């Protein structure tokens, strides 16, 4: 067997679903590729856009599928927002429209949470299956008093086993319509914030990072607009036809991560 050459980049940012695995099955070659990158001491980060599960769940899933991973190896939209808040709003008091696990992540990162609209510095909108009128009302009261308005994601739906559920976009639209405010920052893909959080974590220059993913509108657009080389993998949602119609030009188009340069 021919020895695989050394990886071309120092840092690799890898999307998960459609790139490393498809639901509960590894993409063929993914495990060997990760082993090859790590054998050559390349920096690797996994990127998920979902704010629903803590990063540790994704690390545990990768481990279960045979790819060693720690919580710190995963960045999701929650982590992206936390990275931004820690840099720009350290010590801020938050009101989080999100599920209990999400609120816990913000608390563990050192942020105070309050339901007193006069004390809230920042309203965070996220996916929330425990949403009720009281939560929306607290967010509304804080926003009309001038609290900042941030969101983890702006997706319209969130895929959950069995179907699609309304996601953050509905919460954002409600609050924008009732307060006249506009959301000021969305932390997840394709925003520059999640990419910046990933590049900072990798600790290598952008020109030496490769963004790898299966979605044109998020993974590829975000990489291209932020000056990274990009690799589109055709193992997920994107076909050659869709690529041709998109007008986007990734640096590489690969059948899967098994062909990573
Ligand atoms: Mg994907």
PDB file of C-alpha atoms and ligand atoms in Angstrom:
ATOM      1  CA  UNK A   1       0.000   0.000   0.000  1.00  0.00           C
ATOM      2  CA  UNK A   2       1.277   3.485  -0.905  1.00  0.00           C
ATOM      3  CA  UNK A   3       2.075   5.657   2.125  1.00  0.00           C
ATOM      4  CA  UNK A   4      -0.303   8.652   2.378  1.00  0.00           C
ATOM      5  CA  UNK A   5       1.626  11.935   2.075  1.00  0.00           C
ATOM      6  CA  UNK A   6       1.738  14.412   4.968  1.00  0.00           C
ATOM      7  CA  UNK A   7      -1.396  16.513   5.507  1.00  0.00           C
ATOM      8  CA  UNK A   8      -1.127  19.831   3.637  1.00  0.00           C
ATOM      9  CA  UNK A   9      -2.645  22.041   6.391  1.00  0.00           C
ATOM     10  CA  UNK A  10      -1.803  22.580  10.059  1.00  0.00           C
ATOM     11  CA  UNK A  11      -5.429  22.881  11.216  1.00  0.00           C
ATOM     12  CA  UNK A  12      -8.620  21.115  10.090  1.00  0.00           C
ATOM     13  CA  UNK A  13     -12.149  22.297  10.938  1.00  0.00           C
ATOM     14  CA  UNK A  14     -14.507  19.416  10.289  1.00  0.00           C
ATOM     15  CA  UNK A  15     -18.286  19.530  10.098  1.00  0.00           C
ATOM     16  CA  UNK A  16     -19.872  16.435  11.687  1.00  0.00           C
ATOM     17  CA  UNK A  17     -23.145  15.224  10.133  1.00  0.00           C
ATOM     18  CA  UNK A  18     -22.626  14.414   6.457  1.00  0.00           C
ATOM     19  CA  UNK A  19     -18.869  14.822   6.806  1.00  0.00           C
ATOM     20  CA  UNK A  20     -17.644  12.512   9.598  1.00  0.00           C
ATOM     21  CA  UNK A  21     -20.811  10.500  10.087  1.00  0.00           C
ATOM     22  CA  UNK A  22     -24.279  10.111   8.601  1.00  0.00           C
ATOM     23  CA  UNK A  23     -26.673   9.894  11.519  1.00  0.00           C
ATOM     24  CA  UNK A  24     -25.215   6.902  13.415  1.00  0.00           C
ATOM     25  CA  UNK A  25     -22.735   5.555  10.869  1.00  0.00           C
ATOM     26  CA  UNK A  26     -19.185   6.699  10.219  1.00  0.00           C
ATOM     27  CA  UNK A  27     -18.406   7.809   6.665  1.00  0.00           C
ATOM     28  CA  UNK A  28     -16.041   5.140   5.269  1.00  0.00           C
ATOM     29  CA  UNK A  29     -12.449   6.319   5.661  1.00  0.00           C
ATOM     30  CA  UNK A  30     -13.218   8.928   8.345  1.00  0.00           C
ATOM     31  CA  UNK A  31     -11.583   6.963  11.141  1.00  0.00           C
ATOM     32  CA  UNK A  32      -8.365   6.353   9.157  1.00  0.00           C
ATOM     33  CA  UNK A  33      -8.233  10.013   8.070  1.00  0.00           C
ATOM     34  CA  UNK A  34      -8.498  11.250  11.661  1.00  0.00           C
ATOM     35  CA  UNK A  35      -5.787   8.819  12.716  1.00  0.00           C
ATOM     36  CA  UNK A  36      -3.577  10.077   9.841  1.00  0.00           C
ATOM     37  CA  UNK A  37      -4.103  13.750  10.833  1.00  0.00           C
ATOM     38  CA  UNK A  38      -3.298  13.020  14.442  1.00  0.00           C
ATOM     39  CA  UNK A  39      -0.290  10.856  13.626  1.00  0.00           C
ATOM     40  CA  UNK A  40       1.122  13.931  11.903  1.00  0.00           C
ATOM     41  CA  UNK A  41       0.129  16.096  14.912  1.00  0.00           C
ATOM     42  CA  UNK A  42      -2.334  18.222  12.978  1.00  0.00           C
ATOM     43  CA  UNK A  43      -4.869  20.269  14.963  1.00  0.00           C
ATOM     44  CA  UNK A  44      -8.454  19.072  14.474  1.00  0.00           C
ATOM     45  CA  UNK A  45     -11.777  20.617  15.554  1.00  0.00           C
ATOM     46  CA  UNK A  46     -15.299  19.341  15.022  1.00  0.00           C
ATOM     47  CA  UNK A  47     -18.028  21.844  14.231  1.00  0.00           C
ATOM     48  CA  UNK A  48     -21.716  21.362  14.927  1.00  0.00           C
ATOM     49  CA  UNK A  49     -24.394  23.974  14.452  1.00  0.00           C
ATOM     50  CA  UNK A  50     -26.812  22.505  16.933  1.00  0.00           C
ATOM     51  CA  UNK A  51     -27.275  24.261  20.274  1.00  0.00           C
ATOM     52  CA  UNK A  52     -29.461  21.450  21.549  1.00  0.00           C
ATOM     53  CA  UNK A  53     -26.939  19.069  23.025  1.00  0.00           C
ATOM     54  CA  UNK A  54     -23.822  19.928  25.005  1.00  0.00           C
ATOM     55  CA  UNK A  55     -20.470  19.505  23.264  1.00  0.00           C
ATOM     56  CA  UNK A  56     -19.687  16.529  25.480  1.00  0.00           C
ATOM     57  CA  UNK A  57     -22.497  14.593  23.754  1.00  0.00           C
ATOM     58  CA  UNK A  58     -20.823  15.010  20.357  1.00  0.00           C
ATOM     59  CA  UNK A  59     -17.435  13.994  21.781  1.00  0.00           C
ATOM     60  CA  UNK A  60     -19.062  10.910  23.318  1.00  0.00           C
ATOM     61  CA  UNK A  61     -20.730  10.045  20.004  1.00  0.00           C
ATOM     62  CA  UNK A  62     -17.415  10.302  18.138  1.00  0.00           C
ATOM     63  CA  UNK A  63     -15.772   8.074  20.767  1.00  0.00           C
ATOM     64  CA  UNK A  64     -18.606   5.561  20.398  1.00  0.00           C
ATOM     65  CA  UNK A  65     -18.044   5.501  16.635  1.00  0.00           C
ATOM     66  CA  UNK A  66     -14.313   4.885  17.145  1.00  0.00           C
ATOM     67  CA  UNK A  67     -12.850   8.402  16.811  1.00  0.00           C
ATOM     68  CA  UNK A  68     -11.128   9.653  19.973  1.00  0.00           C
ATOM     69  CA  UNK A  69     -12.498  13.091  20.944  1.00  0.00           C
ATOM     70  CA  UNK A  70     -12.663  15.377  23.974  1.00  0.00           C
ATOM     71  CA  UNK A  71     -15.284  18.015  24.742  1.00  0.00           C
ATOM     72  CA  UNK A  72     -12.714  20.732  23.875  1.00  0.00           C
ATOM     73  CA  UNK A  73     -12.420  19.251  20.368  1.00  0.00           C
ATOM     74  CA  UNK A  74     -16.011  20.257  19.553  1.00  0.00           C
ATOM     75  CA  UNK A  75     -17.385  23.728  18.842  1.00  0.00           C
ATOM     76  CA  UNK A  76     -21.104  24.372  18.447  1.00  0.00           C
ATOM     77  CA  UNK A  77     -23.207  27.516  18.206  1.00  0.00           C
ATOM     78  CA  UNK A  78     -23.457  27.721  22.011  1.00  0.00           C
ATOM     79  CA  UNK A  79     -19.671  27.633  22.338  1.00  0.00           C
ATOM     80  CA  UNK A  80     -19.389  30.243  19.609  1.00  0.00           C
ATOM     81  CA  UNK A  81     -21.715  32.581  21.505  1.00  0.00           C
ATOM     82  CA  UNK A  82     -19.887  31.906  24.789  1.00  0.00           C
ATOM     83  CA  UNK A  83     -16.571  32.722  23.094  1.00  0.00           C
ATOM     84  CA  UNK A  84     -18.009  36.051  21.928  1.00  0.00           C
ATOM     85  CA  UNK A  85     -19.586  36.874  25.302  1.00  0.00           C
ATOM     86  CA  UNK A  86     -16.384  36.085  27.171  1.00  0.00           C
ATOM     87  CA  UNK A  87     -14.437  38.412  24.873  1.00  0.00           C
ATOM     88  CA  UNK A  88     -16.935  41.285  24.804  1.00  0.00           C
ATOM     89  CA  UNK A  89     -19.364  40.974  27.744  1.00  0.00           C
ATOM     90  CA  UNK A  90     -17.513  39.325  30.589  1.00  0.00           C
ATOM     91  CA  UNK A  91     -19.650  39.331  33.756  1.00  0.00           C
ATOM     92  CA  UNK A  92     -22.903  40.163  31.912  1.00  0.00           C
ATOM     93  CA  UNK A  93     -26.290  39.069  33.260  1.00  0.00           C
ATOM     94  CA  UNK A  94     -28.225  36.961  30.753  1.00  0.00           C
ATOM     95  CA  UNK A  95     -31.771  35.864  30.094  1.00  0.00           C
ATOM     96  CA  UNK A  96     -31.672  32.662  28.061  1.00  0.00           C
ATOM     97  CA  UNK A  97     -34.630  31.425  26.039  1.00  0.00           C
ATOM     98  CA  UNK A  98     -33.352  27.885  25.867  1.00  0.00           C
ATOM     99  CA  UNK A  99     -33.595  24.484  27.480  1.00  0.00           C
ATOM    100  CA  UNK A 100     -32.232  23.795  30.988  1.00  0.00           C
ATOM    101  CA  UNK A 101     -29.003  22.189  29.669  1.00  0.00           C
ATOM    102  CA  UNK A 102     -28.239  25.317  27.669  1.00  0.00           C
ATOM    103  CA  UNK A 103     -28.818  27.670  30.613  1.00  0.00           C
ATOM    104  CA  UNK A 104     -26.530  25.434  32.639  1.00  0.00           C
ATOM    105  CA  UNK A 105     -23.725  25.847  30.070  1.00  0.00           C
ATOM    106  CA  UNK A 106     -23.909  29.636  30.374  1.00  0.00           C
ATOM    107  CA  UNK A 107     -23.953  29.414  34.166  1.00  0.00           C
ATOM    108  CA  UNK A 108     -20.946  27.077  34.188  1.00  0.00           C
ATOM    109  CA  UNK A 109     -19.078  29.526  31.949  1.00  0.00           C
ATOM    110  CA  UNK A 110     -19.440  32.139  34.680  1.00  0.00           C
ATOM    111  CA  UNK A 111     -22.433  34.173  33.485  1.00  0.00           C
ATOM    112  CA  UNK A 112     -25.223  35.214  35.846  1.00  0.00           C
ATOM    113  CA  UNK A 113     -28.814  34.483  34.837  1.00  0.00           C
ATOM    114  CA  UNK A 114     -31.733  36.622  35.955  1.00  0.00           C
ATOM    115  CA  UNK A 115     -35.453  36.857  35.221  1.00  0.00           C
ATOM    116  CA  UNK A 116     -35.567  40.481  36.394  1.00  0.00           C
ATOM    117  CA  UNK A 117     -35.884  42.573  33.194  1.00  0.00           C
ATOM    118  CA  UNK A 118     -34.153  45.541  34.860  1.00  0.00           C
ATOM    119  CA  UNK A 119     -31.078  43.400  35.646  1.00  0.00           C
ATOM    120  CA  UNK A 120     -30.698  41.658  32.277  1.00  0.00           C
ATOM    121  CA  UNK A 121     -27.847  42.881  30.031  1.00  0.00           C
ATOM    122  CA  UNK A 122     -28.313  40.389  27.192  1.00  0.00           C
ATOM    123  CA  UNK A 123     -31.218  38.290  25.909  1.00  0.00           C
ATOM    124  CA  UNK A 124     -30.094  35.038  24.272  1.00  0.00           C
ATOM    125  CA  UNK A 125     -32.540  33.317  21.901  1.00  0.00           C
ATOM    126  CA  UNK A 126     -32.028  29.602  21.265  1.00  0.00           C
ATOM    127  CA  UNK A 127     -34.018  26.494  20.461  1.00  0.00           C
ATOM    128  CA  UNK A 128     -36.391  25.807  23.347  1.00  0.00           C
ATOM    129  CA  UNK A 129     -38.959  23.031  23.678  1.00  0.00           C
ATOM    130  CA  UNK A 130     -39.828  24.396  27.138  1.00  0.00           C
ATOM    131  CA  UNK A 131     -40.799  27.820  25.743  1.00  0.00           C
ATOM    132  CA  UNK A 132     -43.711  29.575  27.477  1.00  0.00           C
ATOM    133  CA  UNK A 133     -45.301  33.013  27.681  1.00  0.00           C
ATOM    134  CA  UNK A 134     -43.391  34.006  30.822  1.00  0.00           C
ATOM    135  CA  UNK A 135     -40.029  33.461  29.088  1.00  0.00           C
ATOM    136  CA  UNK A 136     -41.058  35.535  26.061  1.00  0.00           C
ATOM    137  CA  UNK A 137     -42.464  38.252  28.312  1.00  0.00           C
ATOM    138  CA  UNK A 138     -39.251  38.529  30.351  1.00  0.00           C
ATOM    139  CA  UNK A 139     -37.213  38.744  27.130  1.00  0.00           C
ATOM    140  CA  UNK A 140     -39.599  41.356  25.736  1.00  0.00           C
ATOM    141  CA  UNK A 141     -39.423  43.524  28.879  1.00  0.00           C
ATOM    142  CA  UNK A 142     -35.617  43.347  28.929  1.00  0.00           C
ATOM    143  CA  UNK A 143     -35.316  44.204  25.215  1.00  0.00           C
ATOM    144  CA  UNK A 144     -37.592  47.257  25.413  1.00  0.00           C
ATOM    145  CA  UNK A 145     -35.340  48.443  28.263  1.00  0.00           C
ATOM    146  CA  UNK A 146     -32.308  48.181  25.970  1.00  0.00           C
ATOM    147  CA  UNK A 147     -30.803  44.749  26.653  1.00  0.00           C
ATOM    148  CA  UNK A 148     -28.608  43.375  23.839  1.00  0.00           C
ATOM    149  CA  UNK A 149     -30.296  40.790  21.584  1.00  0.00           C
ATOM    150  CA  UNK A 150     -28.221  37.762  20.556  1.00  0.00           C
ATOM    151  CA  UNK A 151     -29.077  34.283  19.223  1.00  0.00           C
ATOM    152  CA  UNK A 152     -27.305  30.955  18.963  1.00  0.00           C
ATOM    153  CA  UNK A 153     -28.900  30.139  15.597  1.00  0.00           C
ATOM    154  CA  UNK A 154     -31.371  31.550  13.115  1.00  0.00           C
ATOM    155  CA  UNK A 155     -32.575  28.240  11.689  1.00  0.00           C
ATOM    156  CA  UNK A 156     -36.279  27.914  10.955  1.00  0.00           C
ATOM    157  CA  UNK A 157     -36.435  24.253  11.927  1.00  0.00           C
ATOM    158  CA  UNK A 158     -34.403  21.815  13.976  1.00  0.00           C
ATOM    159  CA  UNK A 159     -34.289  18.183  12.884  1.00  0.00           C
ATOM    160  CA  UNK A 160     -35.210  15.901  15.760  1.00  0.00           C
ATOM    161  CA  UNK A 161     -35.780  12.159  15.473  1.00  0.00           C
ATOM    162  CA  UNK A 162     -39.172  11.832  13.834  1.00  0.00           C
ATOM    163  CA  UNK A 163     -39.433  15.219  12.184  1.00  0.00           C
ATOM    164  CA  UNK A 164     -38.690  18.908  12.016  1.00  0.00           C
ATOM    165  CA  UNK A 165     -39.530  21.233  14.908  1.00  0.00           C
ATOM    166  CA  UNK A 166     -39.769  25.035  14.877  1.00  0.00           C
ATOM    167  CA  UNK A 167     -36.372  26.431  15.841  1.00  0.00           C
ATOM    168  CA  UNK A 168     -34.834  29.766  16.929  1.00  0.00           C
ATOM    169  CA  UNK A 169     -36.134  31.775  13.982  1.00  0.00           C
ATOM    170  CA  UNK A 170     -39.654  31.755  15.414  1.00  0.00           C
ATOM    171  CA  UNK A 171     -38.500  33.124  18.767  1.00  0.00           C
ATOM    172  CA  UNK A 172     -36.393  35.793  17.058  1.00  0.00           C
ATOM    173  CA  UNK A 173     -39.296  36.801  14.794  1.00  0.00           C
ATOM    174  CA  UNK A 174     -41.689  37.069  17.759  1.00  0.00           C
ATOM    175  CA  UNK A 175     -39.338  39.281  19.753  1.00  0.00           C
ATOM    176  CA  UNK A 176     -38.440  41.446  16.760  1.00  0.00           C
ATOM    177  CA  UNK A 177     -42.123  41.965  15.926  1.00  0.00           C
ATOM    178  CA  UNK A 178     -43.166  42.820  19.478  1.00  0.00           C
ATOM    179  CA  UNK A 179     -40.217  45.048  20.432  1.00  0.00           C
ATOM    180  CA  UNK A 180     -39.193  46.670  17.143  1.00  0.00           C
ATOM    181  CA  UNK A 181     -35.644  45.496  17.889  1.00  0.00           C
ATOM    182  CA  UNK A 182     -33.502  43.410  15.538  1.00  0.00           C
ATOM    183  CA  UNK A 183     -31.337  40.501  16.556  1.00  0.00           C
ATOM    184  CA  UNK A 184     -27.770  41.860  16.732  1.00  0.00           C
ATOM    185  CA  UNK A 185     -25.720  38.682  16.460  1.00  0.00           C
ATOM    186  CA  UNK A 186     -26.276  35.076  15.397  1.00  0.00           C
ATOM    187  CA  UNK A 187     -23.454  32.864  16.652  1.00  0.00           C
ATOM    188  CA  UNK A 188     -23.907  29.657  14.629  1.00  0.00           C
ATOM    189  CA  UNK A 189     -23.057  28.796  11.025  1.00  0.00           C
ATOM    190  CA  UNK A 190     -22.667  30.561   8.658  1.00  0.00           C
ATOM    191  CA  UNK A 191     -21.667  33.473  10.910  1.00  0.00           C
ATOM    192  CA  UNK A 192     -18.057  34.540  11.137  1.00  0.00           C
ATOM    193  CA  UNK A 193     -18.246  34.123  14.927  1.00  0.00           C
ATOM    194  CA  UNK A 194     -18.298  30.337  14.976  1.00  0.00           C
ATOM    195  CA  UNK A 195     -15.424  30.231  12.502  1.00  0.00           C
ATOM    196  CA  UNK A 196     -13.429  32.739  14.552  1.00  0.00           C
ATOM    197  CA  UNK A 197     -14.040  30.669  17.694  1.00  0.00           C
ATOM    198  CA  UNK A 198     -12.773  27.599  15.824  1.00  0.00           C
ATOM    199  CA  UNK A 199      -9.670  29.283  14.365  1.00  0.00           C
ATOM    200  CA  UNK A 200      -8.792  30.786  17.767  1.00  0.00           C
ATOM    201  CA  UNK A 201      -9.137  27.367  19.375  1.00  0.00           C
ATOM    202  CA  UNK A 202      -6.947  25.754  16.708  1.00  0.00           C
ATOM    203  CA  UNK A 203      -4.276  28.374  17.267  1.00  0.00           C
ATOM    204  CA  UNK A 204      -2.984  28.303  13.677  1.00  0.00           C
ATOM    205  CA  UNK A 205      -3.147  31.059  11.007  1.00  0.00           C
ATOM    206  CA  UNK A 206      -6.266  31.100   8.802  1.00  0.00           C
ATOM    207  CA  UNK A 207      -4.240  30.485   5.647  1.00  0.00           C
ATOM    208  CA  UNK A 208      -3.083  27.238   7.208  1.00  0.00           C
ATOM    209  CA  UNK A 209      -6.597  25.980   8.103  1.00  0.00           C
ATOM    210  CA  UNK A 210      -8.929  23.903   5.944  1.00  0.00           C
ATOM    211  CA  UNK A 211     -12.717  24.113   6.421  1.00  0.00           C
ATOM    212  CA  UNK A 212     -14.320  20.771   5.550  1.00  0.00           C
ATOM    213  CA  UNK A 213     -18.075  20.229   5.240  1.00  0.00           C
ATOM    214  CA  UNK A 214     -20.998  18.974   3.178  1.00  0.00           C
ATOM    215  CA  UNK A 215     -23.190  22.098   3.054  1.00  0.00           C
ATOM    216  CA  UNK A 216     -22.679  24.876   0.517  1.00  0.00           C
ATOM    217  CA  UNK A 217     -24.799  27.542   2.234  1.00  0.00           C
ATOM    218  CA  UNK A 218     -23.123  27.145   5.620  1.00  0.00           C
ATOM    219  CA  UNK A 219     -19.775  25.290   5.655  1.00  0.00           C
ATOM    220  CA  UNK A 220     -18.481  26.424   2.257  1.00  0.00           C
ATOM    221  CA  UNK A 221     -19.903  29.951   2.251  1.00  0.00           C
ATOM    222  CA  UNK A 222     -18.554  30.613   5.753  1.00  0.00           C
ATOM    223  CA  UNK A 223     -15.082  29.315   4.876  1.00  0.00           C
ATOM    224  CA  UNK A 224     -14.842  31.172   1.568  1.00  0.00           C
ATOM    225  CA  UNK A 225     -16.138  34.482   2.970  1.00  0.00           C
ATOM    226  CA  UNK A 226     -13.640  34.338   5.822  1.00  0.00           C
ATOM    227  CA  UNK A 227     -10.552  33.587   3.787  1.00  0.00           C
ATOM    228  CA  UNK A 228     -10.088  29.880   4.513  1.00  0.00           C
ATOM    229  CA  UNK A 229      -9.353  27.160   2.014  1.00  0.00           C
ATOM    230  CA  UNK A 230     -12.397  24.897   1.791  1.00  0.00           C
ATOM    231  CA  UNK A 231     -13.106  21.259   0.990  1.00  0.00           C
ATOM    232  CA  UNK A 232     -16.627  20.255  -0.019  1.00  0.00           C
ATOM    233  CA  UNK A 233     -17.359  16.589   0.637  1.00  0.00           C
ATOM    234  CA  UNK A 234     -20.064  14.940  -1.466  1.00  0.00           C
ATOM    235  CA  UNK A 235     -20.825  12.389   1.279  1.00  0.00           C
ATOM    236  CA  UNK A 236     -23.667  14.485   2.725  1.00  0.00           C
ATOM    237  CA  UNK A 237     -26.437  16.714   1.388  1.00  0.00           C
ATOM    238  CA  UNK A 238     -24.718  18.307  -1.633  1.00  0.00           C
ATOM    239  CA  UNK A 239     -24.640  16.878  -5.172  1.00  0.00           C
ATOM    240  CA  UNK A 240     -22.374  17.838  -8.089  1.00  0.00           C
ATOM    241  CA  UNK A 241     -25.416  19.481  -9.726  1.00  0.00           C
ATOM    242  CA  UNK A 242     -26.152  21.615  -6.667  1.00  0.00           C
ATOM    243  CA  UNK A 243     -22.503  22.650  -6.555  1.00  0.00           C
ATOM    244  CA  UNK A 244     -22.559  23.666 -10.238  1.00  0.00           C
ATOM    245  CA  UNK A 245     -25.727  25.734  -9.712  1.00  0.00           C
ATOM    246  CA  UNK A 246     -24.447  27.452  -6.565  1.00  0.00           C
ATOM    247  CA  UNK A 247     -21.672  29.458  -8.168  1.00  0.00           C
ATOM    248  CA  UNK A 248     -19.500  28.732  -5.111  1.00  0.00           C
ATOM    249  CA  UNK A 249     -15.957  27.531  -5.756  1.00  0.00           C
ATOM    250  CA  UNK A 250     -14.555  25.436  -2.905  1.00  0.00           C
ATOM    251  CA  UNK A 251     -10.782  24.900  -3.021  1.00  0.00           C
ATOM    252  CA  UNK A 252     -11.351  21.132  -3.198  1.00  0.00           C
ATOM    253  CA  UNK A 253     -14.334  18.949  -4.102  1.00  0.00           C
ATOM    254  CA  UNK A 254     -13.944  15.461  -2.617  1.00  0.00           C
ATOM    255  CA  UNK A 255     -16.048  12.326  -2.529  1.00  0.00           C
ATOM    256  CA  UNK A 256     -15.472  12.171   1.235  1.00  0.00           C
ATOM    257  CA  UNK A 257     -13.015  12.986   4.053  1.00  0.00           C
ATOM    258  CA  UNK A 258     -11.090   9.871   3.008  1.00  0.00           C
ATOM    259  CA  UNK A 259      -9.552  12.088   0.256  1.00  0.00           C
ATOM    260  CA  UNK A 260      -8.525  15.035   2.452  1.00  0.00           C
ATOM    261  CA  UNK A 261      -5.312  16.730   1.347  1.00  0.00           C
TER     262      UNK A 261
HETATM  263 MG1  LIG B   1     -23.065  18.686   7.688  1.00  0.00          MG
END
